[in-house]
Coordinates of C-alpha atoms in Angstrom, one line a residue:
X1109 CA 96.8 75.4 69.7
X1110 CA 96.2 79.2 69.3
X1111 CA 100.0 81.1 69.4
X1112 CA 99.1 83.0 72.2
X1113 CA 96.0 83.8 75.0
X1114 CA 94.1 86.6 73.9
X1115 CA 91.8 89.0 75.4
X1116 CA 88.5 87.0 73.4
X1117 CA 90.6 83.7 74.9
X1118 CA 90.0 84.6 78.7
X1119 CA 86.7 85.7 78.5
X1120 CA 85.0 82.8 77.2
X1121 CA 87.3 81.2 79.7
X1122 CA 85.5 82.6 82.0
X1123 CA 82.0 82.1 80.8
X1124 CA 82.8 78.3 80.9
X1125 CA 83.9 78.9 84.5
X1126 CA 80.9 80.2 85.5
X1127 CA 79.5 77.4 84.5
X1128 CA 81.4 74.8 86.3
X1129 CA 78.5 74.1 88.8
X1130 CA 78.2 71.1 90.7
X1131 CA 74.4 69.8 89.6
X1132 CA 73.3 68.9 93.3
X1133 CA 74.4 69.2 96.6
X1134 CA 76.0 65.9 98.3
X1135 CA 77.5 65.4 101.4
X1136 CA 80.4 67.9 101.7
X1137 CA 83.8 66.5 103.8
X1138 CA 86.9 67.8 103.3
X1139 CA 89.8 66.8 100.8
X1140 CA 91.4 64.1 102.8
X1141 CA 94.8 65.0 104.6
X1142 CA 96.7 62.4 103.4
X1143 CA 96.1 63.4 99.9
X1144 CA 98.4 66.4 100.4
X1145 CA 101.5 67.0 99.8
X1146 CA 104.2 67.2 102.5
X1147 CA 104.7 70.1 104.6
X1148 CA 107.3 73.6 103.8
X1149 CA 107.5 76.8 105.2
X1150 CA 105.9 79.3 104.5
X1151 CA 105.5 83.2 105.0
X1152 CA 105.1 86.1 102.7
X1153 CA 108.6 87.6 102.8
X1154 CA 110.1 83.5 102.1
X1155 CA 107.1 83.8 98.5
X1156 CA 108.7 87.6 98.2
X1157 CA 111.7 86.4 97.6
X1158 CA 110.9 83.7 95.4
X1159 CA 109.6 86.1 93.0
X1160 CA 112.8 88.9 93.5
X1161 CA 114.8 85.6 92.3
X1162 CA 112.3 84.5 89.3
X1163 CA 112.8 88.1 88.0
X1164 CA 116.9 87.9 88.3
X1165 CA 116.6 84.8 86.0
X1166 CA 115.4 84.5 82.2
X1167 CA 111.6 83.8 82.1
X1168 CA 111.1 80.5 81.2
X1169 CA 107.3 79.4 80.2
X1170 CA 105.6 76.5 82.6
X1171 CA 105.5 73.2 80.6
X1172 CA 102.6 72.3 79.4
X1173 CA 101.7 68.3 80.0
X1174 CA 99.1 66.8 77.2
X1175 CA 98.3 70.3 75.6
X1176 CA 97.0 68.7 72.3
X1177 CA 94.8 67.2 75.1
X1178 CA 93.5 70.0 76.6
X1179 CA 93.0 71.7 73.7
X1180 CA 90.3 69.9 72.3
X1181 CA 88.7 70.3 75.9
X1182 CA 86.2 73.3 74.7
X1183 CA 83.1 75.1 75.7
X1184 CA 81.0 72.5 75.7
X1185 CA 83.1 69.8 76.8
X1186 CA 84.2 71.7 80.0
X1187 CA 80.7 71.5 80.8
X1188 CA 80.7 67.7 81.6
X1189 CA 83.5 68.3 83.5
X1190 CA 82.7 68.4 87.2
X1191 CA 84.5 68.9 90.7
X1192 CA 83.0 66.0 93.3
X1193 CA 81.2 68.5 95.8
X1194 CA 83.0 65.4 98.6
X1195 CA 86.4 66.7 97.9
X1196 CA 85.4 70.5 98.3
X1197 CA 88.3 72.5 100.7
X1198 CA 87.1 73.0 104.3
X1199 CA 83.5 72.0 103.6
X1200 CA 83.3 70.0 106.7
X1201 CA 85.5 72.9 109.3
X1202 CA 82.2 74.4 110.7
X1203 CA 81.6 77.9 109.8
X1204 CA 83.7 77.8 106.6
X1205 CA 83.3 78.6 103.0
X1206 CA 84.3 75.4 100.9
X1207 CA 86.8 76.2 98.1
X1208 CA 86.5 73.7 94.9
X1209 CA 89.0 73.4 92.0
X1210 CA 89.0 74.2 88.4
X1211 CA 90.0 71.5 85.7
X1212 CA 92.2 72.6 83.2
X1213 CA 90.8 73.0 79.7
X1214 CA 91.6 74.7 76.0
X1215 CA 91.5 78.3 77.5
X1216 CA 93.3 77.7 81.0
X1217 CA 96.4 75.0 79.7
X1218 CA 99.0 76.7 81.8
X1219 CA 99.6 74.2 85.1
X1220 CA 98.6 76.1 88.4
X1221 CA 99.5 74.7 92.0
X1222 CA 97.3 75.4 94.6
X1223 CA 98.8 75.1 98.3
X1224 CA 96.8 75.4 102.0
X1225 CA 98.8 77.1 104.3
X1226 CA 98.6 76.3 107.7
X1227 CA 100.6 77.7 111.1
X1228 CA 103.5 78.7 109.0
X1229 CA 103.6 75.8 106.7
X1230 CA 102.1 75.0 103.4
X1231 CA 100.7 72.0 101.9
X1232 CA 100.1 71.6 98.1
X1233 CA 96.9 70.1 96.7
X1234 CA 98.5 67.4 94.1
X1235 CA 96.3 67.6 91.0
X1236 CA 94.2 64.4 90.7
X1237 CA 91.4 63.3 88.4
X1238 CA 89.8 61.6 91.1
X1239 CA 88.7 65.3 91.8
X1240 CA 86.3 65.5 89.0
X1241 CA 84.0 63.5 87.0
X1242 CA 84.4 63.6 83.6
X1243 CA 81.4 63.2 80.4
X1244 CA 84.2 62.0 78.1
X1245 CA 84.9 58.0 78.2
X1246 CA 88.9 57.9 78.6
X1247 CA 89.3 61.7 79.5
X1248 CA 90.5 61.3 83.0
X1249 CA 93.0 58.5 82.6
X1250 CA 94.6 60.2 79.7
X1251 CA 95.2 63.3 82.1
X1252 CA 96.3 61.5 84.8
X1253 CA 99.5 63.2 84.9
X1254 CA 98.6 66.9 84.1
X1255 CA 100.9 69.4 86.6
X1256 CA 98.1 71.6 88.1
X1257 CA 94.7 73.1 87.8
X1258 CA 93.1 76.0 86.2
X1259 CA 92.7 78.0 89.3
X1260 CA 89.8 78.3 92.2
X1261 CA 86.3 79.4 93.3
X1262 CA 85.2 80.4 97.1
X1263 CA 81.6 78.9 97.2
X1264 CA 78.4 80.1 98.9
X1265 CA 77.5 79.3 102.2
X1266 CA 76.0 75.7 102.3
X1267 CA 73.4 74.6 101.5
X1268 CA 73.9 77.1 98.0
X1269 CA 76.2 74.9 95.4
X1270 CA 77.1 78.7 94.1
X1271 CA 80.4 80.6 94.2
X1272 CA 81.2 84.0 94.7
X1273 CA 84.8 84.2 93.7
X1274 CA 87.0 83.2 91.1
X1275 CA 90.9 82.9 90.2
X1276 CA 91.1 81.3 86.8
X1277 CA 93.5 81.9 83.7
X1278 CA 96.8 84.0 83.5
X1279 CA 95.9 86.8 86.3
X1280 CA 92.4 87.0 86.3
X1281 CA 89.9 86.7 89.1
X1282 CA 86.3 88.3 89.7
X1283 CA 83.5 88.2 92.1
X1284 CA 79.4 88.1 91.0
X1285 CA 78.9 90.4 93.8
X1286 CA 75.8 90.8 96.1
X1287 CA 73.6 89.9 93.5
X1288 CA 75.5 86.8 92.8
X1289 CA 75.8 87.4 88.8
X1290 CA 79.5 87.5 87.0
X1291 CA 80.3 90.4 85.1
X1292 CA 84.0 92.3 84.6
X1293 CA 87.2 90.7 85.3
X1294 CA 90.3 92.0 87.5
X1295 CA 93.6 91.5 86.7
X1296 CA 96.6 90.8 88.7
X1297 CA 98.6 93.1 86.3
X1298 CA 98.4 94.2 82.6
X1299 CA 101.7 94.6 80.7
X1300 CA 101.0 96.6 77.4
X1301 CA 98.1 96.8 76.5
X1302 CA 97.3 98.2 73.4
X1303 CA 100.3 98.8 72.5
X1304 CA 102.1 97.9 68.9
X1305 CA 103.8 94.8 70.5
X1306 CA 101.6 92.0 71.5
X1307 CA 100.4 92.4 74.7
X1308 CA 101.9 90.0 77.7
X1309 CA 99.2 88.0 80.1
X1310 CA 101.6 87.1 83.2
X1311 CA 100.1 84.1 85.1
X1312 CA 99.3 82.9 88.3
X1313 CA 101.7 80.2 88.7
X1314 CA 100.9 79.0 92.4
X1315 CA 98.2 80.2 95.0
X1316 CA 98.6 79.3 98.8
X1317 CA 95.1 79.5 100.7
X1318 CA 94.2 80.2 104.3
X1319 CA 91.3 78.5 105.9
X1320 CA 88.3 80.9 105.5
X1321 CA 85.8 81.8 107.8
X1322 CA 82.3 82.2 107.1
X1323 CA 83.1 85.5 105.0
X1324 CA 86.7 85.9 104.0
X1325 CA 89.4 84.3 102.5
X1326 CA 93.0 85.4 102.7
X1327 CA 94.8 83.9 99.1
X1328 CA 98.8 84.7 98.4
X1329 CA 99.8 84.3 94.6
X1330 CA 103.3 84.3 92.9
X1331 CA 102.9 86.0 89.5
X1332 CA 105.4 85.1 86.3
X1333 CA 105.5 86.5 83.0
X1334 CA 108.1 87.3 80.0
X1335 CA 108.7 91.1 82.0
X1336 CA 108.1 90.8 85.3
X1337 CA 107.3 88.6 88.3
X1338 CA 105.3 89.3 91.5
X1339 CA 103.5 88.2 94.7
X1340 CA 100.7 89.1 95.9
X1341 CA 98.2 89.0 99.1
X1342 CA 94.6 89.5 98.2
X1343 CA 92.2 89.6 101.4
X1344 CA 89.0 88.6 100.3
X1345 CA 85.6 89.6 102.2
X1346 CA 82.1 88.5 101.3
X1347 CA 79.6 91.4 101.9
X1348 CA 77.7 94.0 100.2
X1349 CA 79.7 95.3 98.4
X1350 CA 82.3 92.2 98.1
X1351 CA 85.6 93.6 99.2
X1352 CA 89.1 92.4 97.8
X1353 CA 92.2 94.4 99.5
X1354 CA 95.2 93.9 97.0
X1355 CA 99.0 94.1 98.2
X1356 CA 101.2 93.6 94.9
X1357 CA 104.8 93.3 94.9
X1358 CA 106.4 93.8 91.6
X1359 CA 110.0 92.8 90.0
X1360 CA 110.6 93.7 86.5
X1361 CA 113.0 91.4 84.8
X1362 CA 112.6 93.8 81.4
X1363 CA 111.4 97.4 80.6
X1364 CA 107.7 97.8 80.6
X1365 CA 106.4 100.4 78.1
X1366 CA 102.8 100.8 79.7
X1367 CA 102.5 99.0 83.2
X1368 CA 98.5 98.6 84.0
X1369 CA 98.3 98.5 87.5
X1370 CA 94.6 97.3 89.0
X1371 CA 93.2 96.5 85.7
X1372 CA 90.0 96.0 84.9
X1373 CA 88.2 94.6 82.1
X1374 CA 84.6 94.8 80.7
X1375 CA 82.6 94.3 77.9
X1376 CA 80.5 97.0 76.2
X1377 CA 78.7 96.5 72.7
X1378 CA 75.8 99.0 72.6
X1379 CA 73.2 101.0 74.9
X1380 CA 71.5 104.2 74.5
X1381 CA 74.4 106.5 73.5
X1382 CA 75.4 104.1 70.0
X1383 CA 71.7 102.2 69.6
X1384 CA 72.5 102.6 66.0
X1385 CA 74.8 99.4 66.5
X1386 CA 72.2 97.5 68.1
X1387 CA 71.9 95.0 65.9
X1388 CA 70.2 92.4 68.6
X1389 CA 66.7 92.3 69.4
X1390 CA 67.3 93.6 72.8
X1391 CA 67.7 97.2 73.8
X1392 CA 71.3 97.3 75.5
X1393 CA 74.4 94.7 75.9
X1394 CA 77.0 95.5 78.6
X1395 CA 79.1 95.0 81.3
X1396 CA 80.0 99.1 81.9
X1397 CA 78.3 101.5 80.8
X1398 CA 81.2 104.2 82.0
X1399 CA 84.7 104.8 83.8
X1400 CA 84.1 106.9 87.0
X1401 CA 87.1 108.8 88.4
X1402 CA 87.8 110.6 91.4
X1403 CA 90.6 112.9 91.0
X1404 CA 93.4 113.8 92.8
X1405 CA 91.8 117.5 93.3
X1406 CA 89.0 115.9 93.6
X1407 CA 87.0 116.4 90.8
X1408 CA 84.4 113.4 89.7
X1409 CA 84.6 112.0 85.6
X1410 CA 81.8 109.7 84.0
X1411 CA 83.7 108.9 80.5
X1412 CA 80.7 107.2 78.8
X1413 CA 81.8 103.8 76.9
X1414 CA 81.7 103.3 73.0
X1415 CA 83.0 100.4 71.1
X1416 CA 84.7 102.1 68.4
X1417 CA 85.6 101.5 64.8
X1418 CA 89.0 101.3 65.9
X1419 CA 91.4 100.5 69.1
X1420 CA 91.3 103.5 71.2
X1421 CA 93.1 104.8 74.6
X1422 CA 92.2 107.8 76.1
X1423 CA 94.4 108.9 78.8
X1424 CA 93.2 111.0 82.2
X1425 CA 96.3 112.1 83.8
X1426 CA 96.0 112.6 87.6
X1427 CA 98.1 112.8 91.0
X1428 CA 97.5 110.2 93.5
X1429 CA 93.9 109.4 92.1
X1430 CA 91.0 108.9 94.8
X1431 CA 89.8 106.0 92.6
X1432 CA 88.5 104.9 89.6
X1433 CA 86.3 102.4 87.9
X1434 CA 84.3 100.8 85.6
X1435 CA 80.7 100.8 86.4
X1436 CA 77.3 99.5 85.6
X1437 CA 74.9 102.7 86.9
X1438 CA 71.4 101.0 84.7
X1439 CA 69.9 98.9 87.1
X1440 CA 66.9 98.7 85.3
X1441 CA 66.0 95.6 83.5
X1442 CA 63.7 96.6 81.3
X1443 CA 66.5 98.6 79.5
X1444 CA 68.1 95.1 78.8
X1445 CA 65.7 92.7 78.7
X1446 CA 67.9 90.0 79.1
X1447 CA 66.2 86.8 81.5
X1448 CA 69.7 85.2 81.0
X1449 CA 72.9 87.0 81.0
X1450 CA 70.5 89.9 83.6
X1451 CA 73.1 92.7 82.4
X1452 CA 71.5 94.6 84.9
X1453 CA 73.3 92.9 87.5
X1454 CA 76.6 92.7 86.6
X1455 CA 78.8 94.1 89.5
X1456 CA 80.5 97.4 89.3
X1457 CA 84.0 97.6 90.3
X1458 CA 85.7 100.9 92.2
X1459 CA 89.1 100.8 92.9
X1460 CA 90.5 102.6 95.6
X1461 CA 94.5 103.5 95.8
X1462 CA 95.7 103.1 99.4
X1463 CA 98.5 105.3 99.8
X1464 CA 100.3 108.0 97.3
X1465 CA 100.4 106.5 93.8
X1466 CA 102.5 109.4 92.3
X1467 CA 101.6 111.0 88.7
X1468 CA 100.3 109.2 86.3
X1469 CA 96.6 108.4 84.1
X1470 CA 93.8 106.2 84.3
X1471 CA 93.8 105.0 81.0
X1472 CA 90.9 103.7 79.4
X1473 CA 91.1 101.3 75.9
X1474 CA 88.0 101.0 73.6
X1475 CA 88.4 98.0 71.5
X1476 CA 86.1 97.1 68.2
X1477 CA 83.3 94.1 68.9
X1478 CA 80.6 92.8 66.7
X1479 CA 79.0 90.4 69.3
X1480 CA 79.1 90.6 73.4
X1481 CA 81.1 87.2 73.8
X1482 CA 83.9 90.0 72.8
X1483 CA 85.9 91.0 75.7
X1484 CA 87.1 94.7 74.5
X1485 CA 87.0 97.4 77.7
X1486 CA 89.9 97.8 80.0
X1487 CA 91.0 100.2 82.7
X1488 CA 93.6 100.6 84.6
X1489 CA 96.2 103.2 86.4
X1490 CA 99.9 103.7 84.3
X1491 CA 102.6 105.2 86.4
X1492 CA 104.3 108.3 84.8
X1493 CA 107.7 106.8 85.9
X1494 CA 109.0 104.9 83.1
X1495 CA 109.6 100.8 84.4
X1496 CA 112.9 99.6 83.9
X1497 CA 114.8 96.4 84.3
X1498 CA 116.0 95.9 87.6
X1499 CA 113.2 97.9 89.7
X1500 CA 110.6 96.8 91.9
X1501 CA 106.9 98.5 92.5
X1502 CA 104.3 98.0 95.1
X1503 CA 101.2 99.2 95.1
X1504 CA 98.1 98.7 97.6
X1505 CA 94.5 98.9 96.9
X1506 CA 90.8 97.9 97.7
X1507 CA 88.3 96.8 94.7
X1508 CA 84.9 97.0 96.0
X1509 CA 82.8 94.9 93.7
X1510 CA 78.6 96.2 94.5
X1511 CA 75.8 97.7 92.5
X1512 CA 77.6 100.9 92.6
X1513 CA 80.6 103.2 93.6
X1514 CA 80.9 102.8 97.1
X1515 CA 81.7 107.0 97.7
X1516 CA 78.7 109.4 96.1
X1517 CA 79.9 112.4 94.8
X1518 CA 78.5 115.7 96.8
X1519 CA 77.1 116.5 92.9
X1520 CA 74.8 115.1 91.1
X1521 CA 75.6 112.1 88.7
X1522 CA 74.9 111.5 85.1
X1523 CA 72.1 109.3 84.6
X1524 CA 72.0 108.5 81.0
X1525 CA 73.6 110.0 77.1
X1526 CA 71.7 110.0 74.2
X1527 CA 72.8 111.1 70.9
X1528 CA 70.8 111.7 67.5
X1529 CA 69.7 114.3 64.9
X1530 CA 70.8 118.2 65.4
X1531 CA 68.3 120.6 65.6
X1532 CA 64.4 121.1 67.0
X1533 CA 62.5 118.0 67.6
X1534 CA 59.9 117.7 64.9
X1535 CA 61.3 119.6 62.1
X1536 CA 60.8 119.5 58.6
X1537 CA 63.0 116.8 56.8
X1538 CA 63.8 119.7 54.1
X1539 CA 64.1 122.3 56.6
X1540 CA 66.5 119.8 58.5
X1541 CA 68.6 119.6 55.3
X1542 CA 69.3 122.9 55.0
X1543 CA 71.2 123.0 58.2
X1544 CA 75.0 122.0 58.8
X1545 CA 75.8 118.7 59.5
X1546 CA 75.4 118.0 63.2
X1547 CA 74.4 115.7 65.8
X1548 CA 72.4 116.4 69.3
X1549 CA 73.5 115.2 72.4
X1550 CA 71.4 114.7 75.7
X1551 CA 72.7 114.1 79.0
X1552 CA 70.2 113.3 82.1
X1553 CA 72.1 113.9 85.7
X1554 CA 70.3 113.6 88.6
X1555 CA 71.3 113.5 92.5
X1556 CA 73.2 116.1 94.7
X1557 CA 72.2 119.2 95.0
X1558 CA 69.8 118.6 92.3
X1559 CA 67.8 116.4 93.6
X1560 CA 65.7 118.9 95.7
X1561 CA 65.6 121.6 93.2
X1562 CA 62.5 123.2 91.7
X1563 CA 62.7 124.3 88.0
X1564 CA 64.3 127.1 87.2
X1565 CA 66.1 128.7 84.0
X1566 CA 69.3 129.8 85.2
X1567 CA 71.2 127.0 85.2
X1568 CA 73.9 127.0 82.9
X1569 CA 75.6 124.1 80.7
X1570 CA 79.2 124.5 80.6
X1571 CA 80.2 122.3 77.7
X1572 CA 83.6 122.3 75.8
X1573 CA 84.9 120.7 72.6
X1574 CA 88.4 119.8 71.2
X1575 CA 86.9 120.9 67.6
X1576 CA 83.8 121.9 66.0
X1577 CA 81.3 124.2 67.8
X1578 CA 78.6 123.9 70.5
X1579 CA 74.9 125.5 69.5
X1580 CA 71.5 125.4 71.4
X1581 CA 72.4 124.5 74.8
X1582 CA 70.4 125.0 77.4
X1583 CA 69.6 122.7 81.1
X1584 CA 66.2 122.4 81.9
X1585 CA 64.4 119.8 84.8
X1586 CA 62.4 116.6 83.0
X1587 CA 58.8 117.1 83.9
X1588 CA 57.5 114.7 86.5
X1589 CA 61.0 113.4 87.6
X1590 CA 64.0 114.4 89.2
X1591 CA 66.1 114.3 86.5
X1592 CA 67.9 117.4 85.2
X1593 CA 68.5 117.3 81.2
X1594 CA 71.6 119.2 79.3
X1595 CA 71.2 119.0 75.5
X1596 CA 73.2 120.8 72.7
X1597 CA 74.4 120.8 69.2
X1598 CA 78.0 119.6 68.1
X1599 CA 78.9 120.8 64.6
X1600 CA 82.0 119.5 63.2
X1601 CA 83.4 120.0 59.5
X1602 CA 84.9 116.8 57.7
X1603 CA 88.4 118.1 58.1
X1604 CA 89.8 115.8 60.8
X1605 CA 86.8 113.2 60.5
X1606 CA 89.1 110.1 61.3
X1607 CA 90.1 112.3 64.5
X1608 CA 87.7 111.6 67.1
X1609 CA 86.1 114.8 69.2
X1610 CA 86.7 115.0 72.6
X1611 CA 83.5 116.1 74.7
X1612 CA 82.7 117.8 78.0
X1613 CA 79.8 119.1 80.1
X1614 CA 78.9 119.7 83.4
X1615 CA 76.0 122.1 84.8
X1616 CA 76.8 125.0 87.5
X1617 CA 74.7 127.5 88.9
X1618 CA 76.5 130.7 89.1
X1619 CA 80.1 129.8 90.6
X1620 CA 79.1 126.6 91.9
X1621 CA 79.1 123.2 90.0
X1622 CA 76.4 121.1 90.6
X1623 CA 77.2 117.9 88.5
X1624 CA 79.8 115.6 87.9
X1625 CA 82.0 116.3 84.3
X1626 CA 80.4 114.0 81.6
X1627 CA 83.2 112.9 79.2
X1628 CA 82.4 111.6 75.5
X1629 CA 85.0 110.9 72.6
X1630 CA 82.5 111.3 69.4
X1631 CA 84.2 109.5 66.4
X1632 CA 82.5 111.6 63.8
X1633 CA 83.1 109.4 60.6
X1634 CA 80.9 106.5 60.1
X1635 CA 81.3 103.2 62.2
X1636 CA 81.3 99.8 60.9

């Protein structure tokens, strides 16, 4: 077995997941009642304390039943395991969405107990293979005994054998979104990330369902890892965009370096900003495209993605932020070209703080990836004050998971990033060599107060750079669209090349700003 889950780990994980379809719809009843397990109290506060005493103790890892087993359950073998549509949750209650089960398999070992609470009580969902149908001759009777599943999925209404949630390995969960396609994952918590030190994946070690209604589910979790433990309520609403309201409860049995509260993670390999990289016949691969933040003071951030030659975090300390998140603004398919994976529907996800969060940064980490199985973008909000043994957090917060950030900005938004070679368009090759090594960059923004506005040469391009100098810029309107393009020169010496070059621009028109602040860390020595 691998020594530990990692980041690659879970997102495969979840591409099997996703693919945990039943092939045809049968008659749906509900799990029979006698199948459950007896009934306990139950409440929030009773789960709240449960947790307060997990952190008080030593963490001690769940026990893993036949884990050579489950090991060798991979990819393609988690594929001919199937849940029987018959024993989905609620399927027959009328006017609710089923809920089916997840088997557990080589990247989802860890036992997970799944309870449906009812008037105050709670009833657990014993794991049985009579749940599932299984491809492999022998497979079911030798797992008879395992302690729990992998986690859960919220299906579509009937008749559509589809889901539209997910809770499946250590603390993640996602939602495809109103266009029904899986994209970036959330997090119940990240515990240092990118940091020296390994970094931790608590689990979800027990979930306790309400009864849905025909578009929301309420789920509680108890969360358990090496430094901390938790609870949490997550209120679940299917719409456009898909809603998840997130109360988290946190004890820390150890200090936490970097606590990543509302994490997200993403993949992003190439687009039109790094092309160079594209090494795959079609145009762009990705989840995200950028991190979008709302400031405290109100100012809006689009931090264009890379995947770097190295492990990067870039830090954007705030006061109580307005929100933030990782989204997918290219919803145009022809820029992917992808009749499979349709990139240009995965979901973006905005995450709004409810309540005062304090100081502290969005961070954003930039991880090196070859191939777009590679799970290497996460975001998340890290408190200034430091986490210490002994304390306990909480934190409140909606993710809205739609085709876009659910607030527009009152300025106009950055449309897309190009980079390439310095200078005028069309020059000579030996008059181009005489120049100083530079590199263009072209932003489009378009929206806002923009979006009405005739050409005209007076707007201005107010772009900054940690080192080097800016030449030739200049914001003019793209002929024929409504599109505004900034475009200028970045000169930078080879002293400092390993040293990446932090990048700003917006566009204002006298003392007014009319765009959002386009953000780009340019890692001037060559990539891999």
């Amino acid at each position: 077995m691998p020594p530990r889950t990692t980041r690659r780990d879970v997102l495969r994980l979840f591409a099997a997941g996703g693919m945990l379809a039943v092939s045809g719809l049968l008659p749906l009843t509900a799990l029979g009642a006698g199948r459950l397990g007896p009934r306990r109290r139950f409440s929030f506060d009773r789960l709240r304390e449960q947790a307060r005493a997990l952190a008080g103790r030593p963490y001690a890892p769940p026990a893993i039943a036949n884990a050579d087993l489950l090991h060798g359950i991979d990819f393609d073998t988690i594929q001919t395991i199937r849940f029987r549509p018959e024993h989905t949750l609620w399927a027959d209650a009328p006017g609710s969405l089923g809920v089916q089960l997840f088997h557990p398999h080589r990247f989802a070992q860890k036992p997970v107990r799944v309870y449906l609470v009812d008037d105050g009580t709670a009833r657990e969902v014993p794991f049985s293979t009579d749940l599932f149908t299984y491809g492999t001759p022998g497979l079911a009777r030798k797992l008879a005994h395992h302690g729990g599943f992998a986690g859960f999925r919220v299906m579509d209404p009937a008749p559509a054998d589809t889901d539209w949630l997910a809770f499946q390995g250590a603390s993640y969960f996602r939602s495809s979104g109103p266009q029904g396609q899986y994209g970036l994952s959330a997090r119940g918590i990240a515990v240092n990330t990118a940091l020296p030190q390994p970094e931790e994946f608590p689990d979800f070690t027990a979930f306790y369902l309400e009864q849905p209604d025909d578009e929301r589910i309420t789920v509680y979790a108890l969360l358990d890892g090496p430094s901390l433990s938790g609870v949490y309520r997550f209120d679940c609403r299917r719409a456009d965009p898909v809603v998840t309201e997130v109360h988290a409860e946190l004890f820390i049995r150890r200090d936490v370096e970097r606590l990543g509260v509302a994490p997200l993670t993403s993949m992003f390999w190439y687009a039109e900003n790094n092309r160079q990289r594209a090494v795959d016949w079609r145009p762009e691969i990705h989840d995200s495209d950028g991190l979008a933040v709302w400031t405290g003071a109100g100012e809006r951030l689009w931090r264009v993605l890379e995947a770097p030659p190295m492990v990067k975090t870039s830090s954007f300390v705030d006061v109580n932020p307005r929100g933030f998140g990782l989204s997918q603004r290219d919803r145009n398919f022809e820029h992917y070209q992808d009749d499979g994976a349709f990139y240009d529907r995965r979901p973006t996800v905005w995450v709004e703080p409810l309540g005062a969060w304090g100081e502290g940064a969005v961070q954003l980490v930039e991880i090196p990836t070859d191939d777009e199985i590679h799970d290497n973008i996460v975001a998340y909000w890290t408190p200034r004050e430091p986490v210490r043994a002994g304390s306990a957090w909480t934190f409140d917060y909606r993710l809205y998971w739609g085709n876009d950030e659910p607030v527009m900005p009152a300025v106009a938004r950055v449309r897309h990033t190009w980079k390439g070679r310095h200078g005028i368009p069309g020059l000579a090759a030996s008059q181009a060599a005489a120049l100083p090594a530079g590199i263009k960059f072209v932003i489009d923004f378009a929206g806002g107060p923009l979006a009405d506005l005739e050409q005209r040469y007076d707007l201005e391009p107010v772009v900054s750079t940690s080192r080097g100098r800016i030449d030739n810029a200049y914001v003019l309107k793209v002929v024929g669209t409504d599109r505004w393009r900034a475009a200028f020169d970045l000169y930078v010496d080879d002293a400092g090349a390993d040293d990446p070059v932090e990048l700003r621009c917006y566009v204002r028109l006298d003392d007014r700003t009319l765009t959002e602040t386009w953000l780009y860390q340019y890692i001037a020595a060559p990539t891999c």
